[in-house]
Amino acid sequence: MRTVRSWFRDTTGGLPRAFWYLWTGTLINRLGSFVLVFLAIYLTRERGFSASQAGLVIGLWGVGGAVGTTVGGTLTDRWGRRPTLLTAHLGAATMMLALGLARPLWAVALGALLLGTFAEAARPAFGAMMIDVVPEKDRLRAFSLNYWAINLGFACAAVLAGFAAQAGYLLLFVVDAATTLVTALIIFARVKETRSAVAGPTVKHAAPAGALRTILTDRVFLGFVTLNLFAALVFLQHISMLPIAMGDSGLSPATYGSVIALNGVLIVVGQLFVPRLIKGRSRSHVLALAALVMGVGFGLTAFAGAAWFYGLTVLVWTVGEMLNSPSNSTLIAELSPAALRGRYQGVFSLSWQLAGATAPILGGLVREHAGNTTLWLGCALVGGVVAVAHLVSGPARERRAAQLRTPATPARPVTVTRTPAPEAAEAAATAPAEPVRAAP
């Protein structure tokens, strides 16, 4: 018992109060994250859309998310973390209800586009705020705890949404909107603006000079973003094509909810132990293993036909997800200059949104024209390629991270010396990434 208490204290102790308010908002928001989990089933079964039309709607959600993360990243640096978060959450709650009430395909598509824009605009601000309030030595713990909250909420939401859908799909949209509003109220009431703590009053209303050029010429960072894009194309099939595949196997929406909830349950049980497991190990090796395991898990779906087999595939790719998340988050934090936290976070989130826009469309097209087996075995192949790429590109990423941890030794002119002096002095602090489920 003493060992358990010591482990719990080491895992949760010493984190700032502002982090715990953000953590609480994350948990509440994810407890009501009903819509995206069941959107594919809602569109095909309740609304009668084809798999391609459903993929298009979910893809437009991703397109909106791409716009949202780009705009949100800029507003996070210019306007501030707190107002960006509040605006995004309020807009998302409004559009959630609008999407639930929409009937024609064009209205549903437009609602998904706008909802994706508002919902994903919050990501860069949230990520930057997390890094602002958590010291560098505690970030691995903080990211793991936040990811744990995401999946605790997701596991509960997946099960509850399956039963709520039987009472009426509109209830999913109403509950999701309500929890989003509660999150906005928590941020408004308990979390202060954090940007001034890292930017300083002299740059409070100014954009860093050459910000876009800095990011676009940062080949190490963009290479990592590209690898995440391909991994996300595989991972997000669990939202779009997996529920359709399970439906074709004669399984109900409630069964899908229970199976996908295994993902959250496994993460809730094991995620807090992952930081100790991977501490001191090569992040590139961990990321490569994560991509490989995730690819194998999705590849096994090609042979699934019963609920237990689908559950097994979910458990396999969840292990890869658990390994990927903390290494991803800490690496992005170390690759991002402090003055550009919002923008770097936005660009990294953009990879998830691009995947969110293209994964359901590509998945639907491959499934319709090449078959279910080709889709899932193709996911396994992509996972293997990403794993090899992580091994090859890892040393360059670690060298860049080491350079940015040493302000006195500029990394590359395009990433440090072209920023104003007050900002360059802060280049050691950097931004995180949340592979949330879409939002993940």
Short mmCIF file of C-alpha atoms in Angstrom, two decimals:
data_model
loop_
_atom_site.label_atom_id
_atom_site.label_comp_id
_atom_site.label_asym_id
_atom_site.label_seq_id
_atom_site.Cartn_x
_atom_site.Cartn_y
_atom_site.Cartn_z
CA MET A 1 0.00 0.00 0.00
CA ARG A 2 2.88 2.34 0.79
CA THR A 3 4.35 1.63 -2.65
CA VAL A 4 1.04 2.48 -4.33
CA ARG A 5 0.76 5.73 -2.37
CA SER A 6 4.34 6.63 -3.27
CA TRP A 7 3.71 5.91 -6.94
CA PHE A 8 0.50 7.98 -6.89
CA ARG A 9 2.29 10.88 -5.22
CA ASP A 10 5.16 10.73 -7.72
CA THR A 11 2.68 10.66 -10.61
CA THR A 12 0.28 13.41 -9.55
CA GLY A 13 2.10 15.49 -6.95
CA GLY A 14 3.56 18.96 -7.43
CA LEU A 15 1.61 19.97 -10.53
CA PRO A 16 0.21 23.54 -10.66
CA ARG A 17 -3.42 24.23 -9.75
CA ALA A 18 -4.08 25.69 -13.21
CA PHE A 19 -3.13 22.35 -14.75
CA TRP A 20 -5.72 20.56 -12.66
CA TYR A 21 -8.47 22.95 -13.81
CA LEU A 22 -7.47 22.25 -17.40
CA TRP A 23 -7.41 18.53 -16.60
CA THR A 24 -10.90 18.72 -15.11
CA GLY A 25 -12.21 20.56 -18.16
CA THR A 26 -10.69 17.88 -20.40
CA LEU A 27 -12.35 15.08 -18.42
CA ILE A 28 -15.79 16.71 -18.45
CA ASN A 29 -15.57 17.53 -22.14
CA ARG A 30 -14.56 13.96 -23.03
CA LEU A 31 -17.29 12.43 -20.87
CA GLY A 32 -19.75 14.00 -23.29
CA SER A 33 -17.82 13.36 -26.50
CA PHE A 34 -20.63 11.34 -28.01
CA VAL A 35 -21.00 12.69 -31.50
CA LEU A 36 -17.75 11.89 -33.29
CA VAL A 37 -17.73 8.34 -31.91
CA PHE A 38 -21.10 7.57 -33.48
CA LEU A 39 -21.20 10.02 -36.36
CA ALA A 40 -20.52 7.39 -39.04
CA ILE A 41 -23.28 5.14 -37.68
CA TYR A 42 -25.67 8.09 -37.35
CA LEU A 43 -25.08 9.19 -40.92
CA THR A 44 -25.41 5.73 -42.50
CA ARG A 45 -28.15 4.17 -40.37
CA GLU A 46 -30.25 7.08 -39.13
CA ARG A 47 -29.89 9.43 -42.11
CA GLY A 48 -29.49 6.82 -44.84
CA PHE A 49 -26.29 8.25 -46.35
CA SER A 50 -23.88 5.98 -48.19
CA ALA A 51 -20.43 5.12 -46.83
CA SER A 52 -18.88 7.60 -49.28
CA GLN A 53 -21.29 10.38 -48.23
CA ALA A 54 -20.62 9.64 -44.59
CA GLY A 55 -16.89 9.75 -45.30
CA LEU A 56 -17.34 13.09 -47.05
CA VAL A 57 -19.16 14.60 -44.07
CA ILE A 58 -16.55 13.34 -41.60
CA GLY A 59 -13.88 14.55 -43.99
CA LEU A 60 -15.40 18.03 -43.99
CA TRP A 61 -15.18 17.94 -40.21
CA GLY A 62 -11.46 17.39 -40.73
CA VAL A 63 -11.25 20.22 -43.29
CA GLY A 64 -12.88 22.55 -40.79
CA GLY A 65 -10.45 21.31 -38.19
CA ALA A 66 -7.52 22.14 -40.45
CA VAL A 67 -8.79 25.70 -40.75
CA GLY A 68 -9.52 25.83 -37.04
CA THR A 69 -6.08 24.72 -35.89
CA THR A 70 -4.38 27.16 -38.26
CA VAL A 71 -6.49 30.12 -37.14
CA GLY A 72 -6.47 28.96 -33.53
CA GLY A 73 -2.68 28.73 -33.48
CA THR A 74 -2.34 32.30 -34.75
CA LEU A 75 -4.95 33.64 -32.32
CA THR A 76 -3.27 31.80 -29.45
CA ASP A 77 -0.05 33.76 -30.00
CA ARG A 78 -1.69 37.06 -30.90
CA TRP A 79 -4.96 37.23 -28.97
CA GLY A 80 -4.17 34.93 -26.07
CA ARG A 81 -4.83 31.38 -24.88
CA ARG A 82 -7.89 32.06 -22.73
CA PRO A 83 -10.04 34.08 -25.18
CA THR A 84 -9.21 31.64 -27.97
CA LEU A 85 -10.31 28.69 -25.84
CA LEU A 86 -13.53 30.37 -24.75
CA THR A 87 -14.51 31.43 -28.26
CA ALA A 88 -13.75 28.00 -29.68
CA HIS A 89 -15.74 26.13 -27.01
CA LEU A 90 -18.78 28.40 -27.25
CA GLY A 91 -18.78 28.14 -31.04
CA ALA A 92 -18.39 24.36 -30.90
CA ALA A 93 -21.35 23.96 -28.53
CA THR A 94 -23.56 26.06 -30.81
CA MET A 95 -22.58 24.18 -33.95
CA MET A 96 -23.00 20.83 -32.19
CA LEU A 97 -26.70 21.56 -31.72
CA ALA A 98 -27.00 22.90 -35.28
CA LEU A 99 -25.50 19.69 -36.68
CA GLY A 100 -27.92 17.56 -34.68
CA LEU A 101 -30.88 19.49 -36.11
CA ALA A 102 -29.63 19.58 -39.72
CA ARG A 103 -31.45 17.37 -42.22
CA PRO A 104 -30.36 17.83 -45.89
CA LEU A 105 -26.93 16.53 -46.84
CA TRP A 106 -25.65 20.03 -47.63
CA ALA A 107 -26.74 21.29 -44.18
CA VAL A 108 -25.14 18.33 -42.43
CA ALA A 109 -21.93 18.84 -44.41
CA LEU A 110 -21.85 22.57 -43.60
CA GLY A 111 -22.55 21.89 -39.95
CA ALA A 112 -19.70 19.37 -39.78
CA LEU A 113 -17.34 21.84 -41.47
CA LEU A 114 -18.12 24.65 -39.00
CA LEU A 115 -18.12 22.35 -36.00
CA GLY A 116 -14.69 21.05 -36.93
CA THR A 117 -13.45 24.64 -37.27
CA PHE A 118 -14.55 25.71 -33.79
CA ALA A 119 -13.76 22.44 -32.00
CA GLU A 120 -10.22 22.18 -33.30
CA ALA A 121 -9.42 25.88 -32.86
CA ALA A 122 -9.18 25.11 -29.14
CA ARG A 123 -6.35 22.62 -29.52
CA PRO A 124 -3.39 25.00 -30.04
CA ALA A 125 -4.55 27.23 -27.20
CA PHE A 126 -5.01 24.32 -24.83
CA GLY A 127 -1.64 22.83 -25.74
CA ALA A 128 0.18 26.14 -25.33
CA MET A 129 -1.54 26.82 -22.01
CA MET A 130 -0.55 23.39 -20.70
CA ILE A 131 3.10 24.10 -21.47
CA ASP A 132 2.86 27.62 -20.04
CA VAL A 133 1.78 26.39 -16.62
CA VAL A 134 3.74 23.10 -16.30
CA PRO A 135 7.52 23.17 -15.74
CA GLU A 136 9.60 21.21 -18.24
CA LYS A 137 10.60 18.56 -15.69
CA ASP A 138 6.93 17.73 -15.04
CA ARG A 139 5.62 17.72 -18.62
CA LEU A 140 5.84 14.00 -19.26
CA ARG A 141 3.70 13.38 -16.19
CA ALA A 142 1.28 16.16 -17.08
CA PHE A 143 0.82 14.94 -20.66
CA SER A 144 0.22 11.39 -19.45
CA LEU A 145 -2.32 12.54 -16.87
CA ASN A 146 -4.16 14.66 -19.40
CA TYR A 147 -4.19 11.81 -21.90
CA TRP A 148 -5.46 9.56 -19.14
CA ALA A 149 -8.35 11.97 -18.53
CA ILE A 150 -9.13 12.06 -22.25
CA ASN A 151 -9.44 8.31 -22.39
CA LEU A 152 -11.27 7.90 -19.11
CA GLY A 153 -13.90 10.24 -20.51
CA PHE A 154 -13.78 8.54 -23.90
CA ALA A 155 -14.27 5.07 -22.42
CA CYS A 156 -17.32 6.20 -20.47
CA ALA A 157 -18.69 8.22 -23.39
CA ALA A 158 -18.39 5.32 -25.86
CA VAL A 159 -20.49 3.03 -23.66
CA LEU A 160 -23.03 5.66 -22.64
CA ALA A 161 -23.43 6.94 -26.19
CA GLY A 162 -24.27 3.46 -27.44
CA PHE A 163 -27.28 3.33 -25.11
CA ALA A 164 -28.15 7.01 -25.55
CA ALA A 165 -28.34 6.48 -29.31
CA GLN A 166 -31.12 3.95 -28.75
CA ALA A 167 -33.15 6.69 -27.04
CA GLY A 168 -32.56 9.10 -29.93
CA TYR A 169 -29.51 10.40 -31.73
CA LEU A 170 -30.36 14.04 -30.98
CA LEU A 171 -29.55 13.33 -27.32
CA LEU A 172 -25.92 12.67 -28.34
CA PHE A 173 -25.61 16.17 -29.78
CA VAL A 174 -27.31 17.82 -26.79
CA VAL A 175 -25.08 16.14 -24.19
CA ASP A 176 -21.94 16.84 -26.20
CA ALA A 177 -22.86 20.53 -26.46
CA ALA A 178 -23.62 20.73 -22.74
CA THR A 179 -20.28 19.30 -21.63
CA THR A 180 -18.47 21.64 -24.01
CA LEU A 181 -20.23 24.59 -22.36
CA VAL A 182 -19.28 23.35 -18.89
CA THR A 183 -15.64 23.18 -19.97
CA ALA A 184 -15.85 26.77 -21.22
CA LEU A 185 -17.28 27.89 -17.86
CA ILE A 186 -14.45 26.19 -15.94
CA ILE A 187 -11.84 27.93 -18.06
CA PHE A 188 -13.60 31.27 -17.76
CA ALA A 189 -13.97 31.05 -13.99
CA ARG A 190 -10.73 29.40 -12.87
CA VAL A 191 -7.96 29.74 -15.47
CA LYS A 192 -6.19 33.04 -16.08
CA GLU A 193 -4.40 34.06 -19.25
CA THR A 194 -0.94 32.44 -19.34
CA ARG A 195 0.64 33.92 -22.47
CA SER A 196 2.12 36.96 -20.70
CA ALA A 197 4.13 34.61 -18.48
CA VAL A 198 6.21 33.43 -21.45
CA ALA A 199 5.85 36.25 -23.98
CA GLY A 200 6.29 39.22 -21.67
CA PRO A 201 4.45 42.52 -21.87
CA THR A 202 6.64 43.88 -24.65
CA VAL A 203 5.32 41.35 -27.18
CA LYS A 204 1.83 40.90 -25.82
CA HIS A 205 0.14 42.36 -28.87
CA ALA A 206 2.80 41.63 -31.48
CA ALA A 207 3.26 38.65 -33.75
CA PRO A 208 6.76 37.13 -33.85
CA ALA A 209 8.57 38.30 -36.95
CA GLY A 210 8.95 35.71 -39.71
CA ALA A 211 6.81 33.15 -37.86
CA LEU A 212 5.45 31.42 -40.96
CA ARG A 213 8.87 31.41 -42.65
CA THR A 214 10.42 29.92 -39.53
CA ILE A 215 7.97 27.01 -39.49
CA LEU A 216 8.03 26.36 -43.23
CA THR A 217 11.83 26.16 -43.28
CA ASP A 218 12.05 23.94 -40.19
CA ARG A 219 12.56 20.66 -42.05
CA VAL A 220 13.11 18.59 -38.91
CA PHE A 221 9.80 19.68 -37.42
CA LEU A 222 7.88 19.35 -40.70
CA GLY A 223 9.32 15.87 -41.21
CA PHE A 224 7.96 14.83 -37.84
CA VAL A 225 4.58 16.38 -38.66
CA THR A 226 4.49 14.40 -41.91
CA LEU A 227 5.12 11.12 -40.10
CA ASN A 228 2.34 11.95 -37.67
CA LEU A 229 0.03 12.61 -40.62
CA PHE A 230 0.53 9.10 -42.01
CA ALA A 231 0.15 7.53 -38.57
CA ALA A 232 -3.06 9.50 -38.05
CA LEU A 233 -4.44 8.30 -41.41
CA VAL A 234 -4.27 4.79 -39.97
CA PHE A 235 -5.41 5.63 -36.45
CA LEU A 236 -8.51 7.60 -37.45
CA GLN A 237 -9.98 4.64 -39.32
CA HIS A 238 -11.38 3.58 -35.94
CA ILE A 239 -13.79 6.52 -36.16
CA SER A 240 -14.92 6.21 -39.77
CA MET A 241 -14.44 2.73 -41.25
CA LEU A 242 -14.33 0.51 -38.15
CA PRO A 243 -17.98 1.14 -37.14
CA ILE A 244 -19.10 0.50 -40.72
CA ALA A 245 -17.09 -2.74 -40.87
CA MET A 246 -18.62 -3.90 -37.60
CA GLY A 247 -22.08 -3.02 -38.88
CA ASP A 248 -21.47 -5.15 -41.96
CA SER A 249 -20.58 -8.00 -39.60
CA GLY A 250 -24.06 -7.71 -38.10
CA LEU A 251 -23.00 -5.99 -34.88
CA SER A 252 -25.11 -3.26 -33.26
CA PRO A 253 -24.09 0.33 -32.39
CA ALA A 254 -24.11 -0.64 -28.71
CA THR A 255 -21.64 -3.44 -29.48
CA TYR A 256 -19.39 -1.00 -31.32
CA GLY A 257 -19.57 1.33 -28.31
CA SER A 258 -18.55 -1.47 -25.96
CA VAL A 259 -15.70 -2.63 -28.23
CA ILE A 260 -14.27 0.83 -28.80
CA ALA A 261 -14.59 1.54 -25.08
CA LEU A 262 -11.87 -1.10 -24.55
CA ASN A 263 -9.48 1.46 -26.01
CA GLY A 264 -10.24 3.92 -23.26
CA VAL A 265 -10.36 1.27 -20.53
CA LEU A 266 -6.90 -0.05 -21.39
CA ILE A 267 -5.45 3.45 -21.45
CA VAL A 268 -7.10 4.33 -18.14
CA VAL A 269 -5.67 1.20 -16.54
CA GLY A 270 -2.19 1.36 -18.03
CA GLN A 271 -1.33 4.84 -19.31
CA LEU A 272 -0.05 6.19 -16.00
CA PHE A 273 2.56 3.40 -15.92
CA VAL A 274 3.86 4.17 -19.43
CA PRO A 275 6.11 7.13 -18.46
CA ARG A 276 8.13 4.92 -16.12
CA LEU A 277 8.27 2.17 -18.74
CA ILE A 278 9.72 4.39 -21.47
CA LYS A 279 11.74 6.80 -19.34
CA GLY A 280 15.36 6.87 -20.46
CA ARG A 281 14.66 4.97 -23.68
CA SER A 282 15.19 6.35 -27.17
CA ARG A 283 12.09 8.26 -28.21
CA SER A 284 12.65 7.33 -31.84
CA HIS A 285 12.69 3.64 -30.95
CA VAL A 286 9.54 4.04 -28.87
CA LEU A 287 7.76 5.90 -31.66
CA ALA A 288 8.84 3.28 -34.21
CA LEU A 289 7.55 0.47 -32.01
CA ALA A 290 4.31 2.37 -31.47
CA ALA A 291 3.73 2.79 -35.23
CA LEU A 292 4.48 -0.88 -35.86
CA VAL A 293 2.14 -2.15 -33.14
CA MET A 294 -0.60 0.21 -34.25
CA GLY A 295 -0.28 -0.99 -37.84
CA VAL A 296 -0.49 -4.64 -36.77
CA GLY A 297 -3.59 -3.93 -34.70
CA PHE A 298 -5.46 -2.29 -37.55
CA GLY A 299 -4.20 -4.93 -39.99
CA LEU A 300 -5.79 -7.68 -37.89
CA THR A 301 -9.18 -6.05 -38.47
CA ALA A 302 -9.11 -7.58 -41.96
CA PHE A 303 -9.73 -10.98 -40.37
CA ALA A 304 -12.28 -9.92 -37.73
CA GLY A 305 -15.92 -10.95 -37.86
CA ALA A 306 -17.00 -11.38 -34.25
CA ALA A 307 -17.15 -8.84 -31.42
CA TRP A 308 -14.36 -10.52 -29.45
CA PHE A 309 -12.00 -10.42 -32.43
CA TYR A 310 -12.74 -6.74 -33.05
CA GLY A 311 -12.07 -6.17 -29.36
CA LEU A 312 -8.71 -7.92 -29.69
CA THR A 313 -7.68 -5.67 -32.57
CA VAL A 314 -8.63 -2.60 -30.55
CA LEU A 315 -6.49 -3.76 -27.63
CA VAL A 316 -3.47 -4.30 -29.91
CA TRP A 317 -3.52 -0.90 -31.59
CA THR A 318 -4.27 0.76 -28.25
CA VAL A 319 -0.89 -0.44 -26.95
CA GLY A 320 0.72 1.39 -29.87
CA GLU A 321 -1.31 4.49 -29.09
CA MET A 322 -0.23 4.40 -25.44
CA LEU A 323 3.44 4.26 -26.41
CA ASN A 324 3.03 7.00 -29.00
CA SER A 325 1.28 9.68 -26.97
CA PRO A 326 3.82 10.74 -24.27
CA SER A 327 6.82 10.51 -26.61
CA ASN A 328 4.97 12.54 -29.23
CA SER A 329 3.99 15.23 -26.73
CA THR A 330 7.39 15.73 -25.16
CA LEU A 331 9.16 15.75 -28.52
CA ILE A 332 6.87 18.41 -30.00
CA ALA A 333 7.37 20.45 -26.84
CA GLU A 334 11.14 20.38 -27.34
CA LEU A 335 11.02 21.13 -31.08
CA SER A 336 8.98 24.35 -30.72
CA PRO A 337 10.42 27.80 -29.86
CA ALA A 338 8.62 29.47 -26.94
CA ALA A 339 7.50 32.57 -28.85
CA LEU A 340 5.84 30.38 -31.50
CA ARG A 341 4.13 27.87 -29.24
CA GLY A 342 0.66 28.46 -30.57
CA ARG A 343 1.71 28.33 -34.21
CA TYR A 344 3.86 25.22 -33.84
CA GLN A 345 1.08 23.54 -31.90
CA GLY A 346 -1.36 24.59 -34.62
CA VAL A 347 0.78 23.16 -37.41
CA PHE A 348 1.21 19.87 -35.58
CA SER A 349 -2.53 19.72 -34.91
CA LEU A 350 -3.01 20.43 -38.60
CA SER A 351 -1.58 16.99 -39.36
CA TRP A 352 -4.40 15.45 -37.35
CA GLN A 353 -6.98 17.58 -39.12
CA LEU A 354 -5.63 16.78 -42.57
CA ALA A 355 -5.83 13.13 -41.60
CA GLY A 356 -9.32 13.70 -40.26
CA ALA A 357 -10.32 15.19 -43.61
CA THR A 358 -8.74 12.54 -45.81
CA ALA A 359 -8.83 9.33 -43.72
CA PRO A 360 -12.60 8.74 -43.98
CA ILE A 361 -12.66 9.64 -47.67
CA LEU A 362 -9.67 7.44 -48.53
CA GLY A 363 -10.95 4.70 -46.28
CA GLY A 364 -14.38 4.78 -47.88
CA LEU A 365 -12.98 4.75 -51.41
CA VAL A 366 -10.52 1.92 -50.73
CA ARG A 367 -13.20 -0.11 -49.00
CA GLU A 368 -15.75 0.34 -51.78
CA HIS A 369 -13.38 -0.25 -54.69
CA ALA A 370 -10.71 -2.60 -53.31
CA GLY A 371 -12.46 -4.28 -50.43
CA ASN A 372 -12.36 -4.42 -46.65
CA THR A 373 -9.27 -6.66 -46.51
CA THR A 374 -7.19 -4.33 -48.67
CA LEU A 375 -8.09 -1.36 -46.47
CA TRP A 376 -6.90 -2.93 -43.23
CA LEU A 377 -3.80 -4.62 -44.65
CA GLY A 378 -2.91 -1.28 -46.21
CA CYS A 379 -3.07 0.24 -42.74
CA ALA A 380 -0.55 -2.36 -41.55
CA LEU A 381 1.79 -1.48 -44.40
CA VAL A 382 1.63 2.26 -43.64
CA GLY A 383 2.40 1.55 -39.98
CA GLY A 384 5.52 -0.38 -40.94
CA VAL A 385 6.78 2.38 -43.24
CA VAL A 386 6.25 5.02 -40.53
CA ALA A 387 8.18 2.87 -38.05
CA VAL A 388 11.22 2.70 -40.35
CA ALA A 389 11.03 6.45 -40.99
CA HIS A 390 11.10 7.18 -37.26
CA LEU A 391 14.29 5.17 -36.87
CA VAL A 392 15.95 7.01 -39.76
CA SER A 393 14.90 10.56 -38.77
CA GLY A 394 15.24 10.21 -34.99
CA PRO A 395 18.86 11.39 -34.55
CA ALA A 396 18.21 14.68 -36.39
CA ARG A 397 15.20 15.39 -34.17
CA GLU A 398 17.16 14.79 -30.99
CA ARG A 399 19.97 17.08 -32.18
CA ARG A 400 17.45 19.85 -32.85
CA ALA A 401 15.82 19.37 -29.45
CA ALA A 402 19.23 19.57 -27.75
CA GLN A 403 20.03 22.80 -29.61
CA LEU A 404 16.76 24.44 -28.55
CA ARG A 405 17.38 23.46 -24.93
CA THR A 406 20.57 25.57 -25.05
CA PRO A 407 19.61 29.24 -25.73
CA ALA A 408 23.23 30.36 -25.79
CA THR A 409 23.91 28.12 -28.79
CA PRO A 410 21.42 28.99 -31.52
CA ALA A 411 19.99 26.00 -33.41
CA ARG A 412 19.61 27.14 -36.99
CA PRO A 413 19.19 30.71 -38.21
CA VAL A 414 15.73 29.98 -39.54
CA THR A 415 14.48 28.75 -36.19
CA VAL A 416 16.12 31.06 -33.67
CA THR A 417 18.12 34.07 -34.83
CA ARG A 418 15.43 35.49 -37.08
CA THR A 419 13.13 35.97 -34.09
CA PRO A 420 13.38 39.17 -32.00
CA ALA A 421 15.87 39.05 -29.16
CA PRO A 422 13.33 38.96 -26.27
CA GLU A 423 11.71 35.92 -27.84
CA ALA A 424 14.94 34.17 -28.76
CA ALA A 425 15.94 34.30 -25.11
CA GLU A 426 12.97 32.05 -24.34
CA ALA A 427 13.57 29.46 -27.04
CA ALA A 428 14.27 26.75 -24.50
CA ALA A 429 10.55 26.35 -23.58
CA THR A 430 8.37 24.62 -26.14
CA ALA A 431 4.86 23.38 -27.01
CA PRO A 432 3.02 20.02 -26.64
CA ALA A 433 0.81 17.99 -28.86
CA GLU A 434 -2.33 16.06 -28.00
CA PRO A 435 -3.18 13.24 -30.30
CA VAL A 436 -6.66 13.49 -29.14
CA ARG A 437 -9.25 12.22 -30.59
CA ALA A 438 -10.87 14.55 -32.85
CA ALA A 439 -9.85 15.02 -31.24
CA PRO A 440 -8.02 12.23 -31.37
#
